[in-house]
Amino acid sequence: MQLAGNNIFQRFCLGILALLFFASCQEGEERAERPNIVVILADDMGYSDLGSMGSEIATPNLDALAKDGLLFTNFYNTSRCCPSRASLLTGLYQHRAGVGAMNHDLGTPSYQGFLNDKCVTIAEVLKENGYHTIMSGKWHVGDERSQWPDQRGFQDFYGIPKGGGLYFYPSEFIDRPIFRNSEQVFPEPESYYSTDNFTDEAIQFIKNGKEKDHPFFLYLAYIAPHYPLQAWPEDIAKYEGVYTEGYETIRQRRFARQKELGIIPADLDLSPSDFQSWDSLQNKSEEARKMAVYAAQVDRMDQNIGKLIQALKEEGKMNNTLILFLSDNGACAEDVNRSPEAEVGGADSFVAYGQNWANVSNTPYRLYKSMTHEGGIRTPLIAHWPNGIKGEGQIIRQVAHINDILPTCLAVAGAEYPEIYEGREVIAYDGNSFAGIFAQVNDSEKNKTASEDALYWEHIGNQAIREEDWKLVKRGKQSWELYDLSQDPTELNDLSLSYPEKASSMEMRWQHWADSVGVMERSK
């Protein structure tokens, strides 16, 4: 059997498989225990930054989840933090949820900068279906008090409503108040590191749940590895000397490892390098230090995911917990340095690792966060659920999108999406559940896939549409480019002049979608 793509018939078949699978878990009239659900979101992590995706960074806990679960290698986000969070939480294209750009009101409903009242979140639906709903981490889809997580279905919340950028507390560079439920908290600066504290608080919410017989939904949204580059000294020390060989060596090594792991085809061409010659640099030690700190941030995130896994095991909940892990966008190419005199890595430093290392993080793809080429919108997705996933250890090449998260969570929870929520009409979600994949056994045909339903992107003028294996993409005011991703996933051979009718029809389809979701005229 072939793993399906996004077309309607194939999606229908996956849905039937899911229903049959969950029905088979019932014994007599007694329904199987509903799973706990954990969605873990990394921030600005590149495509190749996990060990299971070719990296030299130590991520044993996430690698184990991939090995014992499923690793999706053709999964898409929306290219940036706020829009991806809006799509993840609501199952909608971000414009339909009100977050077409960032958390600023640009004067139209599609770009109001916070979740609107036409959508519902995963937490709102699952809370109505008896789940204990928890969030810990970065919110960033509504700054005002009336827009916070507790107003969108989360019964417990710890974290930062207004966004990220905070590792050590307090920050001398940004103002990021921390809240536990509705009250501001003031952590001990000596022991605070956001990745650690987000995890610890999430674990406590799970352990302290008042109704132990109810399943829980946890949305754990890390800041890591978004800049600033800040990490514990012991984590940085693990990567001293690792990156002194430079960009090209590390990138080529990751690329070779991806082929060994089967992440990419053995005959795939690597996209052109987009960094300076290492030998031409005068600051090699500082550049190596930047990537070492970035690696330490990813490493610490993985350590904390291991801590969460251990807590789930101790609570007897691991086997019946669905864990989904992904990143909100590709690696970030921004060049930020607000602390030129400080050594990179400490609380007194506020630096990004820049385009050179971002090109390495996004191996083998082109371009970066905010852009709609593959480097900006592809993320690995890990799915792990011992009680629910059959045929673990598979690489899943089905095309899927971040707005598929909500319908997938509802499917495994047996929860029905409402037409009316709290007296207001709710628009139908855009995503499609991929829960049917969990029910399938190992299959020799699993690497074949085609997506017939189109997927769409728009962010600050960067645009794209994927239709089956064809992708039309445009960066800002530049010309449209056309690629056959089945032959050219790294987007090297623009076919727009060879297939002008195909490019034109896809552009028209994108335009129809853009008009329907309220894409601003300036972004078209």
Protein backbone atom coordinates (compact mmCIF):
# COMPACT_ATOMS: atom_id res chain seq x y z
CA MET A 1 0.00 0.00 0.00
CA GLN A 2 1.21 3.49 -0.83
CA LEU A 3 1.34 6.18 1.81
CA ALA A 4 -1.03 8.86 0.66
CA GLY A 5 -0.47 12.48 -0.23
CA ASN A 6 -2.89 15.36 0.20
CA ASN A 7 -5.52 14.64 -2.42
CA ILE A 8 -9.09 14.22 -1.28
CA PHE A 9 -9.49 10.53 -2.07
CA GLN A 10 -6.20 9.56 -0.46
CA ARG A 11 -6.99 11.66 2.60
CA PHE A 12 -10.39 10.00 2.82
CA CYS A 13 -8.71 6.59 2.73
CA LEU A 14 -6.34 7.63 5.51
CA GLY A 15 -9.32 8.80 7.54
CA ILE A 16 -11.07 5.46 7.09
CA LEU A 17 -7.88 3.68 8.14
CA ALA A 18 -7.73 5.84 11.24
CA LEU A 19 -11.34 5.09 12.15
CA LEU A 20 -10.83 1.37 11.66
CA PHE A 21 -7.66 1.46 13.71
CA PHE A 22 -9.19 3.31 16.64
CA ALA A 23 -12.28 1.13 16.49
CA SER A 24 -10.05 -1.95 16.71
CA CYS A 25 -8.69 -0.62 19.99
CA GLN A 26 -12.10 -1.08 21.60
CA GLU A 27 -12.99 -4.18 23.56
CA GLY A 28 -16.71 -4.91 23.69
CA GLU A 29 -18.50 -1.72 24.60
CA GLU A 30 -15.57 -0.33 26.54
CA ARG A 31 -13.76 2.39 24.63
CA ALA A 32 -9.98 2.38 24.64
CA GLU A 33 -8.40 5.01 26.85
CA ARG A 34 -7.94 8.24 24.96
CA PRO A 35 -4.31 9.21 24.48
CA ASN A 36 -2.54 12.12 26.06
CA ILE A 37 -1.21 14.49 23.41
CA VAL A 38 2.03 16.48 23.54
CA VAL A 39 2.92 18.96 20.79
CA ILE A 40 6.48 20.26 21.06
CA LEU A 41 7.46 23.24 18.93
CA ALA A 42 11.06 24.34 18.40
CA ASP A 43 11.76 27.92 17.35
CA ASP A 44 13.96 28.65 14.29
CA MET A 45 15.48 25.16 14.16
CA GLY A 46 16.90 24.23 10.75
CA TYR A 47 16.00 21.12 8.77
CA SER A 48 19.25 19.26 9.51
CA ASP A 49 19.82 20.21 13.16
CA LEU A 50 18.77 16.90 14.76
CA GLY A 51 21.00 13.85 14.86
CA SER A 52 18.27 11.87 13.11
CA MET A 53 18.35 14.47 10.33
CA GLY A 54 22.11 14.34 9.79
CA SER A 55 23.47 16.64 12.47
CA GLU A 56 26.50 16.29 14.71
CA ILE A 57 24.48 17.88 17.55
CA ALA A 58 23.64 15.42 20.33
CA THR A 59 19.86 14.91 20.30
CA PRO A 60 19.53 11.32 21.59
CA ASN A 61 16.02 11.75 23.01
CA LEU A 62 14.47 13.12 19.85
CA ASP A 63 16.43 10.60 17.79
CA ALA A 64 14.98 7.81 19.91
CA LEU A 65 11.46 9.14 19.41
CA ALA A 66 12.06 9.11 15.65
CA LYS A 67 13.55 5.62 15.74
CA ASP A 68 10.64 4.23 17.76
CA GLY A 69 8.02 6.31 15.96
CA LEU A 70 7.67 8.00 12.59
CA LEU A 71 9.87 10.63 10.96
CA PHE A 72 8.10 12.86 8.43
CA THR A 73 10.62 14.42 6.04
CA ASN A 74 8.20 16.38 3.81
CA PHE A 75 6.41 18.36 6.49
CA TYR A 76 5.74 22.07 6.05
CA ASN A 77 5.29 25.08 8.32
CA THR A 78 4.31 28.63 7.28
CA SER A 79 7.89 30.08 7.32
CA ARG A 80 7.72 32.18 10.50
CA CYS A 81 6.85 32.00 14.17
CA CYS A 82 3.50 33.79 14.67
CA PRO A 83 1.83 32.44 11.51
CA SER A 84 3.02 28.90 12.22
CA ARG A 85 1.68 29.04 15.76
CA ALA A 86 -1.67 30.30 14.50
CA SER A 87 -1.92 27.48 11.95
CA LEU A 88 -0.80 24.82 14.41
CA LEU A 89 -3.32 25.83 17.04
CA THR A 90 -6.32 26.36 14.74
CA GLY A 91 -5.87 24.10 11.71
CA LEU A 92 -6.32 27.16 9.49
CA TYR A 93 -4.12 29.03 7.09
CA GLN A 94 -2.76 31.81 9.26
CA HIS A 95 -4.62 34.59 7.42
CA ARG A 96 -7.97 32.97 8.18
CA ALA A 97 -7.01 32.88 11.87
CA GLY A 98 -6.03 36.57 11.87
CA VAL A 99 -2.24 36.23 11.97
CA GLY A 100 -1.16 36.72 8.36
CA ALA A 101 2.09 38.36 9.40
CA MET A 102 3.27 38.88 12.98
CA ASN A 103 1.68 40.05 16.24
CA HIS A 104 1.01 43.55 14.93
CA ASP A 105 -2.29 44.89 13.65
CA LEU A 106 -1.81 45.86 9.99
CA GLY A 107 -5.35 47.11 9.63
CA THR A 108 -7.14 44.16 8.05
CA PRO A 109 -8.82 41.12 9.65
CA SER A 110 -6.32 38.73 8.08
CA TYR A 111 -3.43 40.65 9.63
CA GLN A 112 -4.86 41.76 12.97
CA GLY A 113 -1.98 40.06 14.83
CA PHE A 114 -3.93 37.79 17.19
CA LEU A 115 -6.26 34.79 16.95
CA ASN A 116 -9.71 35.88 15.87
CA ASP A 117 -13.11 34.73 17.13
CA LYS A 118 -13.85 32.74 13.97
CA CYS A 119 -11.43 29.97 14.93
CA VAL A 120 -11.06 27.54 17.79
CA THR A 121 -7.81 26.17 19.16
CA ILE A 122 -6.91 22.55 19.82
CA ALA A 123 -7.10 23.38 23.53
CA GLU A 124 -10.61 24.82 23.27
CA VAL A 125 -11.93 21.72 21.52
CA LEU A 126 -10.11 19.21 23.72
CA LYS A 127 -11.09 20.99 26.93
CA GLU A 128 -14.72 20.57 25.91
CA ASN A 129 -13.98 16.88 25.41
CA GLY A 130 -12.61 16.28 28.90
CA TYR A 131 -8.91 16.95 28.39
CA HIS A 132 -6.73 18.82 30.86
CA THR A 133 -5.18 21.51 28.63
CA ILE A 134 -1.70 22.83 29.38
CA MET A 135 0.64 25.26 27.69
CA SER A 136 4.22 26.08 28.62
CA GLY A 137 6.49 28.41 26.67
CA LYS A 138 6.17 31.07 23.99
CA TRP A 139 2.64 32.12 22.99
CA HIS A 140 3.08 34.98 20.46
CA VAL A 141 -0.41 34.93 18.90
CA GLY A 142 -1.97 37.65 21.01
CA ASP A 143 -0.23 40.14 23.30
CA GLU A 144 -3.20 41.68 25.08
CA ARG A 145 -4.51 40.10 28.27
CA SER A 146 -7.79 39.11 26.61
CA GLN A 147 -5.81 37.16 23.98
CA TRP A 148 -3.64 34.99 26.24
CA PRO A 149 -3.66 31.19 26.39
CA ASP A 150 -6.16 31.02 29.25
CA GLN A 151 -8.63 32.85 26.99
CA ARG A 152 -8.07 30.29 24.22
CA GLY A 153 -8.75 27.05 26.05
CA PHE A 154 -5.66 26.42 28.15
CA GLN A 155 -6.46 25.68 31.77
CA ASP A 156 -2.83 25.94 32.88
CA PHE A 157 -0.22 28.26 31.39
CA TYR A 158 3.37 29.08 32.21
CA GLY A 159 5.51 31.21 29.97
CA ILE A 160 5.79 34.37 27.93
CA PRO A 161 2.70 35.72 26.18
CA LYS A 162 4.51 38.34 24.10
CA GLY A 163 7.17 36.24 22.38
CA GLY A 164 10.64 34.79 22.75
CA GLY A 165 14.20 36.00 23.02
CA LEU A 166 14.55 35.11 26.71
CA TYR A 167 16.85 32.38 28.03
CA PHE A 168 18.45 33.81 31.17
CA TYR A 169 16.37 35.99 33.47
CA PRO A 170 16.09 38.92 33.55
CA SER A 171 17.26 40.10 30.14
CA GLU A 172 19.03 43.42 29.79
CA PHE A 173 18.02 43.53 26.12
CA ILE A 174 14.27 42.79 25.99
CA ASP A 175 11.24 43.05 28.27
CA ARG A 176 9.62 39.63 28.56
CA PRO A 177 7.46 39.22 31.70
CA ILE A 178 6.82 35.61 32.72
CA PHE A 179 3.44 34.41 33.94
CA ARG A 180 2.06 31.35 35.67
CA ASN A 181 -1.61 31.30 34.87
CA SER A 182 -2.71 34.90 35.39
CA GLU A 183 0.03 36.03 37.79
CA GLN A 184 3.45 37.38 36.91
CA VAL A 185 6.35 35.41 38.41
CA PHE A 186 9.90 36.50 39.14
CA PRO A 187 12.27 33.51 38.91
CA GLU A 188 15.62 33.23 40.63
CA PRO A 189 18.16 34.56 38.10
CA GLU A 190 20.89 32.13 39.20
CA SER A 191 18.91 29.05 38.27
CA TYR A 192 16.58 30.25 35.51
CA TYR A 193 16.99 29.13 31.91
CA SER A 194 13.77 29.22 29.93
CA THR A 195 14.18 25.82 28.24
CA ASP A 196 14.59 24.17 31.65
CA ASN A 197 11.82 26.11 33.34
CA PHE A 198 9.28 25.62 30.58
CA THR A 199 9.79 21.86 30.89
CA ASP A 200 9.74 21.78 34.69
CA GLU A 201 6.51 23.75 34.83
CA ALA A 202 4.87 21.55 32.20
CA ILE A 203 5.78 18.45 34.20
CA GLN A 204 4.33 19.95 37.37
CA PHE A 205 1.08 20.80 35.61
CA ILE A 206 0.84 17.17 34.44
CA LYS A 207 1.59 15.78 37.88
CA ASN A 208 -0.71 18.19 39.68
CA GLY A 209 -3.68 17.68 37.41
CA LYS A 210 -6.79 17.60 39.57
CA GLU A 211 -8.52 14.89 37.61
CA LYS A 212 -5.94 12.16 37.15
CA ASP A 213 -8.29 9.94 35.16
CA HIS A 214 -8.59 12.58 32.41
CA PRO A 215 -6.12 12.70 29.51
CA PHE A 216 -4.07 15.83 29.00
CA PHE A 217 -3.05 17.98 26.06
CA LEU A 218 0.31 19.76 26.41
CA TYR A 219 1.57 22.41 24.02
CA LEU A 220 5.26 22.91 24.85
CA ALA A 221 6.60 25.83 22.81
CA TYR A 222 10.31 26.34 23.34
CA ILE A 223 12.22 29.50 22.46
CA ALA A 224 15.24 27.39 21.53
CA PRO A 225 17.19 27.67 19.35
CA HIS A 226 16.01 31.18 18.34
CA TYR A 227 18.58 33.92 18.94
CA PRO A 228 20.04 35.30 21.18
CA LEU A 229 22.76 32.66 21.39
CA GLN A 230 22.71 31.95 25.13
CA ALA A 231 23.39 28.63 26.83
CA TRP A 232 24.72 27.05 30.00
CA PRO A 233 28.56 26.90 30.02
CA GLU A 234 28.60 23.11 30.45
CA ASP A 235 26.51 22.68 27.30
CA ILE A 236 28.70 25.04 25.29
CA ALA A 237 31.81 23.18 26.44
CA LYS A 238 30.55 19.99 24.74
CA TYR A 239 30.92 21.69 21.36
CA GLU A 240 34.25 23.44 21.78
CA GLY A 241 36.32 22.73 18.70
CA VAL A 242 33.50 20.97 16.84
CA TYR A 243 32.93 23.80 14.37
CA THR A 244 36.47 25.01 13.76
CA GLU A 245 36.51 23.15 10.43
CA GLY A 246 34.06 25.67 9.02
CA TYR A 247 30.78 25.91 7.17
CA GLU A 248 31.53 23.81 4.10
CA THR A 249 32.96 20.84 5.98
CA ILE A 250 30.02 20.65 8.40
CA ARG A 251 27.47 21.11 5.63
CA GLN A 252 28.98 18.43 3.42
CA ARG A 253 29.19 16.06 6.37
CA ARG A 254 25.52 16.59 7.20
CA PHE A 255 24.57 16.11 3.55
CA ALA A 256 26.43 12.81 3.37
CA ARG A 257 24.85 11.66 6.62
CA GLN A 258 21.36 12.51 5.35
CA LYS A 259 21.95 10.23 2.39
CA GLU A 260 23.16 7.45 4.68
CA LEU A 261 20.05 7.80 6.83
CA GLY A 262 17.72 7.79 3.82
CA ILE A 263 16.46 11.30 4.60
CA ILE A 264 17.20 12.42 1.04
CA PRO A 265 17.78 10.52 -2.23
CA ALA A 266 21.28 9.21 -2.82
CA ASP A 267 21.51 11.14 -6.10
CA LEU A 268 20.22 14.48 -4.76
CA ASP A 269 22.19 17.59 -5.69
CA LEU A 270 23.03 19.89 -2.79
CA SER A 271 21.87 23.46 -3.19
CA PRO A 272 24.69 25.99 -3.72
CA SER A 273 26.51 27.19 -0.63
CA ASP A 274 25.46 30.61 0.62
CA PHE A 275 28.30 31.50 2.95
CA GLN A 276 31.73 33.10 2.93
CA SER A 277 34.89 31.12 2.46
CA TRP A 278 36.03 29.91 5.88
CA ASP A 279 39.65 30.64 5.00
CA SER A 280 38.79 34.26 4.23
CA LEU A 281 37.47 34.92 7.73
CA GLN A 282 39.47 36.81 10.32
CA ASN A 283 37.15 35.81 13.17
CA LYS A 284 37.07 32.01 12.78
CA SER A 285 37.07 31.35 16.51
CA GLU A 286 34.08 33.63 17.10
CA GLU A 287 32.18 32.05 14.18
CA ALA A 288 32.88 28.57 15.54
CA ARG A 289 31.77 29.76 18.98
CA LYS A 290 28.42 30.96 17.57
CA MET A 291 27.58 27.55 16.18
CA ALA A 292 28.79 25.86 19.36
CA VAL A 293 26.34 27.94 21.42
CA TYR A 294 23.55 27.26 18.94
CA ALA A 295 24.27 23.54 19.19
CA ALA A 296 24.23 23.83 22.98
CA GLN A 297 20.74 25.36 22.81
CA VAL A 298 19.46 22.48 20.68
CA ASP A 299 21.24 20.00 22.97
CA ARG A 300 19.63 21.50 26.07
CA MET A 301 16.20 21.36 24.42
CA ASP A 302 16.74 17.66 23.73
CA GLN A 303 17.86 17.09 27.34
CA ASN A 304 14.61 18.64 28.53
CA ILE A 305 12.54 16.54 26.18
CA GLY A 306 14.31 13.58 27.77
CA LYS A 307 13.28 14.91 31.18
CA LEU A 308 9.67 15.13 30.02
CA ILE A 309 9.81 11.58 28.65
CA GLN A 310 11.15 10.29 31.96
CA ALA A 311 8.36 12.08 33.84
CA LEU A 312 5.75 10.51 31.55
CA LYS A 313 7.25 7.09 32.21
CA GLU A 314 7.22 7.66 35.96
CA GLU A 315 3.56 8.68 35.75
CA GLY A 316 2.77 5.56 33.71
CA LYS A 317 1.62 7.72 30.78
CA MET A 318 4.32 7.28 28.15
CA ASN A 319 2.82 4.39 26.21
CA ASN A 320 -0.47 6.14 25.62
CA THR A 321 0.90 9.59 24.83
CA LEU A 322 1.13 10.90 21.27
CA ILE A 323 4.17 13.17 20.97
CA LEU A 324 4.54 15.43 17.94
CA PHE A 325 7.73 17.46 17.47
CA LEU A 326 8.43 20.07 14.79
CA SER A 327 9.91 23.51 14.15
CA ASP A 328 7.98 26.69 13.38
CA ASN A 329 10.19 27.64 10.43
CA GLY A 330 13.59 27.05 8.88
CA ALA A 331 16.87 28.44 10.15
CA CYS A 332 17.16 32.19 10.66
CA ALA A 333 19.62 34.16 8.51
CA GLU A 334 19.30 37.43 10.42
CA ASP A 335 22.56 39.12 11.39
CA VAL A 336 22.00 40.42 14.92
CA ASN A 337 24.60 41.66 17.38
CA ARG A 338 23.47 43.97 20.17
CA SER A 339 26.50 43.17 22.34
CA PRO A 340 29.67 43.47 20.22
CA GLU A 341 31.98 43.51 23.24
CA ALA A 342 30.60 40.45 25.04
CA GLU A 343 31.65 36.85 24.55
CA VAL A 344 28.93 34.94 22.72
CA GLY A 345 26.88 32.64 24.90
CA GLY A 346 26.27 34.40 28.20
CA ALA A 347 23.41 36.50 29.55
CA ASP A 348 25.30 39.67 28.60
CA SER A 349 25.39 38.64 24.93
CA PHE A 350 22.66 39.13 22.32
CA VAL A 351 23.83 37.67 19.02
CA ALA A 352 22.44 35.54 16.16
CA TYR A 353 24.53 33.02 14.22
CA GLY A 354 23.66 34.61 10.87
CA GLN A 355 23.24 33.46 7.29
CA ASN A 356 26.44 31.42 7.06
CA TRP A 357 25.48 28.91 9.74
CA ALA A 358 21.78 29.10 8.81
CA ASN A 359 22.76 27.76 5.39
CA VAL A 360 24.37 24.81 7.18
CA SER A 361 21.33 24.26 9.43
CA ASN A 362 19.01 24.10 6.42
CA THR A 363 21.04 21.45 4.58
CA PRO A 364 20.22 20.52 1.81
CA TYR A 365 17.68 23.27 1.05
CA ARG A 366 17.79 26.87 -0.14
CA LEU A 367 17.07 30.08 1.72
CA TYR A 368 15.69 30.75 5.18
CA LYS A 369 13.06 31.69 7.71
CA SER A 370 10.34 34.06 6.40
CA MET A 371 10.93 32.83 2.83
CA THR A 372 8.81 30.27 1.01
CA HIS A 373 11.58 28.31 -0.67
CA GLU A 374 12.12 24.91 0.94
CA GLY A 375 14.72 26.15 3.43
CA GLY A 376 12.13 28.46 4.96
CA ILE A 377 9.18 26.10 5.18
CA ARG A 378 10.39 22.50 5.64
CA THR A 379 10.70 20.91 9.05
CA PRO A 380 11.14 17.35 10.24
CA LEU A 381 8.08 16.12 12.12
CA ILE A 382 8.50 13.33 14.66
CA ALA A 383 5.45 11.34 15.75
CA HIS A 384 5.75 8.87 18.65
CA TRP A 385 2.93 6.89 20.28
CA PRO A 386 3.70 3.33 21.46
CA ASN A 387 0.04 2.36 21.85
CA GLY A 388 -1.10 3.91 18.60
CA ILE A 389 1.59 3.80 15.94
CA LYS A 390 2.18 0.59 14.09
CA GLY A 391 5.29 -0.02 12.01
CA GLU A 392 7.60 2.28 13.97
CA GLY A 393 10.93 3.43 12.57
CA GLN A 394 9.53 4.49 9.20
CA ILE A 395 10.54 7.54 7.23
CA ILE A 396 7.28 9.07 6.03
CA ARG A 397 7.52 11.00 2.79
CA GLN A 398 3.90 12.05 2.68
CA VAL A 399 3.47 15.77 2.16
CA ALA A 400 1.76 17.34 5.17
CA HIS A 401 1.32 20.81 6.63
CA ILE A 402 1.27 22.42 10.03
CA ASN A 403 -2.47 23.09 9.71
CA ASP A 404 -2.89 19.29 9.76
CA ILE A 405 -1.90 19.21 13.45
CA LEU A 406 -5.33 20.21 14.80
CA PRO A 407 -7.38 17.66 12.84
CA THR A 408 -4.84 14.97 13.70
CA CYS A 409 -5.07 15.73 17.42
CA LEU A 410 -8.86 15.74 17.29
CA ALA A 411 -8.90 12.46 15.38
CA VAL A 412 -6.78 10.58 17.92
CA ALA A 413 -8.78 12.12 20.79
CA GLY A 414 -12.11 11.19 19.21
CA ALA A 415 -13.15 14.85 19.49
CA GLU A 416 -15.58 16.51 17.11
CA TYR A 417 -14.79 19.91 15.66
CA PRO A 418 -17.60 22.33 16.54
CA GLU A 419 -19.65 24.44 14.18
CA ILE A 420 -20.51 26.76 17.06
CA TYR A 421 -18.26 27.45 20.06
CA GLU A 422 -19.41 29.57 23.00
CA GLY A 423 -22.25 30.98 20.94
CA ARG A 424 -20.18 32.02 17.92
CA GLU A 425 -19.94 30.38 14.53
CA VAL A 426 -16.61 28.72 13.77
CA ILE A 427 -15.17 28.39 10.28
CA ALA A 428 -14.10 24.95 9.05
CA TYR A 429 -10.41 24.11 9.38
CA ASP A 430 -8.16 23.84 6.32
CA GLY A 431 -5.98 20.95 7.43
CA ASN A 432 -6.35 17.19 7.03
CA SER A 433 -5.69 14.55 9.67
CA PHE A 434 -2.69 12.32 9.07
CA ALA A 435 -3.72 10.01 11.91
CA GLY A 436 -4.50 7.30 9.38
CA ILE A 437 -0.78 6.82 8.83
CA PHE A 438 -0.44 5.67 12.43
CA ALA A 439 -2.59 2.64 11.64
CA GLN A 440 -0.52 1.44 8.71
CA VAL A 441 2.09 -1.29 8.89
CA ASN A 442 5.53 -1.23 7.28
CA ASP A 443 5.17 -1.00 3.54
CA SER A 444 7.72 -1.26 0.76
CA GLU A 445 5.81 1.37 -1.23
CA LYS A 446 5.89 3.94 1.56
CA ASN A 447 8.30 6.26 -0.23
CA LYS A 448 5.92 6.97 -3.10
CA THR A 449 3.72 9.99 -2.64
CA ALA A 450 1.93 12.66 -4.62
CA SER A 451 -0.08 15.63 -3.37
CA GLU A 452 -3.00 16.68 -5.54
CA ASP A 453 -4.63 19.16 -3.17
CA ALA A 454 -2.61 22.35 -3.33
CA LEU A 455 -0.80 23.87 -0.36
CA TYR A 456 -0.32 27.63 -0.17
CA TRP A 457 2.06 30.10 1.44
CA GLU A 458 2.33 33.85 1.84
CA HIS A 459 4.43 35.82 4.26
CA ILE A 460 5.57 39.45 3.88
CA GLY A 461 5.34 39.13 0.11
CA ASN A 462 7.03 35.74 -0.19
CA GLN A 463 4.62 33.37 -1.91
CA ALA A 464 4.32 29.74 -2.97
CA ILE A 465 1.93 27.03 -4.03
CA ARG A 466 2.61 23.29 -4.11
CA GLU A 467 0.38 21.27 -6.45
CA GLU A 468 1.23 17.56 -6.49
CA ASP A 469 5.02 17.62 -7.01
CA TRP A 470 5.01 21.00 -8.74
CA LYS A 471 5.93 24.09 -6.77
CA LEU A 472 5.61 27.70 -7.86
CA VAL A 473 7.49 30.08 -5.57
CA LYS A 474 8.26 33.78 -5.51
CA ARG A 475 10.53 35.81 -3.28
CA GLY A 476 9.22 39.33 -2.77
CA LYS A 477 9.07 41.27 -6.02
CA GLN A 478 11.20 38.76 -7.91
CA SER A 479 9.78 36.59 -10.68
CA TRP A 480 7.89 33.36 -10.08
CA GLU A 481 9.99 30.18 -10.22
CA LEU A 482 8.65 26.72 -11.06
CA TYR A 483 10.13 23.47 -9.78
CA ASP A 484 9.38 19.77 -10.09
CA LEU A 485 10.10 18.68 -6.53
CA SER A 486 10.00 15.00 -7.45
CA GLN A 487 13.16 15.55 -9.48
CA ASP A 488 14.50 18.74 -7.94
CA PRO A 489 13.61 19.12 -4.24
CA THR A 490 16.49 21.56 -3.67
CA GLU A 491 14.98 23.97 -6.23
CA LEU A 492 17.94 24.28 -8.58
CA ASN A 493 16.29 24.10 -12.03
CA ASP A 494 13.65 26.79 -12.64
CA LEU A 495 11.17 25.41 -15.22
CA SER A 496 8.94 28.48 -15.51
CA LEU A 497 10.10 29.25 -19.06
CA SER A 498 9.86 25.61 -20.12
CA TYR A 499 6.31 25.16 -18.77
CA PRO A 500 4.72 28.63 -18.98
CA GLU A 501 1.15 27.32 -19.03
CA LYS A 502 1.74 25.28 -15.88
CA ALA A 503 3.29 28.30 -14.15
CA SER A 504 0.40 30.52 -15.24
CA SER A 505 -2.31 28.14 -14.06
CA MET A 506 -0.62 27.71 -10.68
CA GLU A 507 -0.22 31.46 -10.29
CA MET A 508 -3.93 31.90 -10.98
CA ARG A 509 -4.76 29.23 -8.42
CA TRP A 510 -2.51 30.92 -5.85
CA GLN A 511 -4.18 34.26 -6.60
CA HIS A 512 -7.64 32.78 -6.09
CA TRP A 513 -6.53 31.40 -2.71
CA ALA A 514 -4.87 34.69 -1.74
CA ASP A 515 -8.08 36.60 -2.48
CA SER A 516 -10.14 34.08 -0.52
CA VAL A 517 -8.05 34.34 2.66
CA GLY A 518 -7.50 38.10 2.51
CA VAL A 519 -3.85 38.40 1.52
CA MET A 520 -3.02 42.11 1.48
CA GLU A 521 -2.63 43.71 -1.92
CA ARG A 522 0.90 44.85 -1.11
CA SER A 523 1.86 41.20 -0.51
CA LYS A 524 0.59 40.00 -3.89
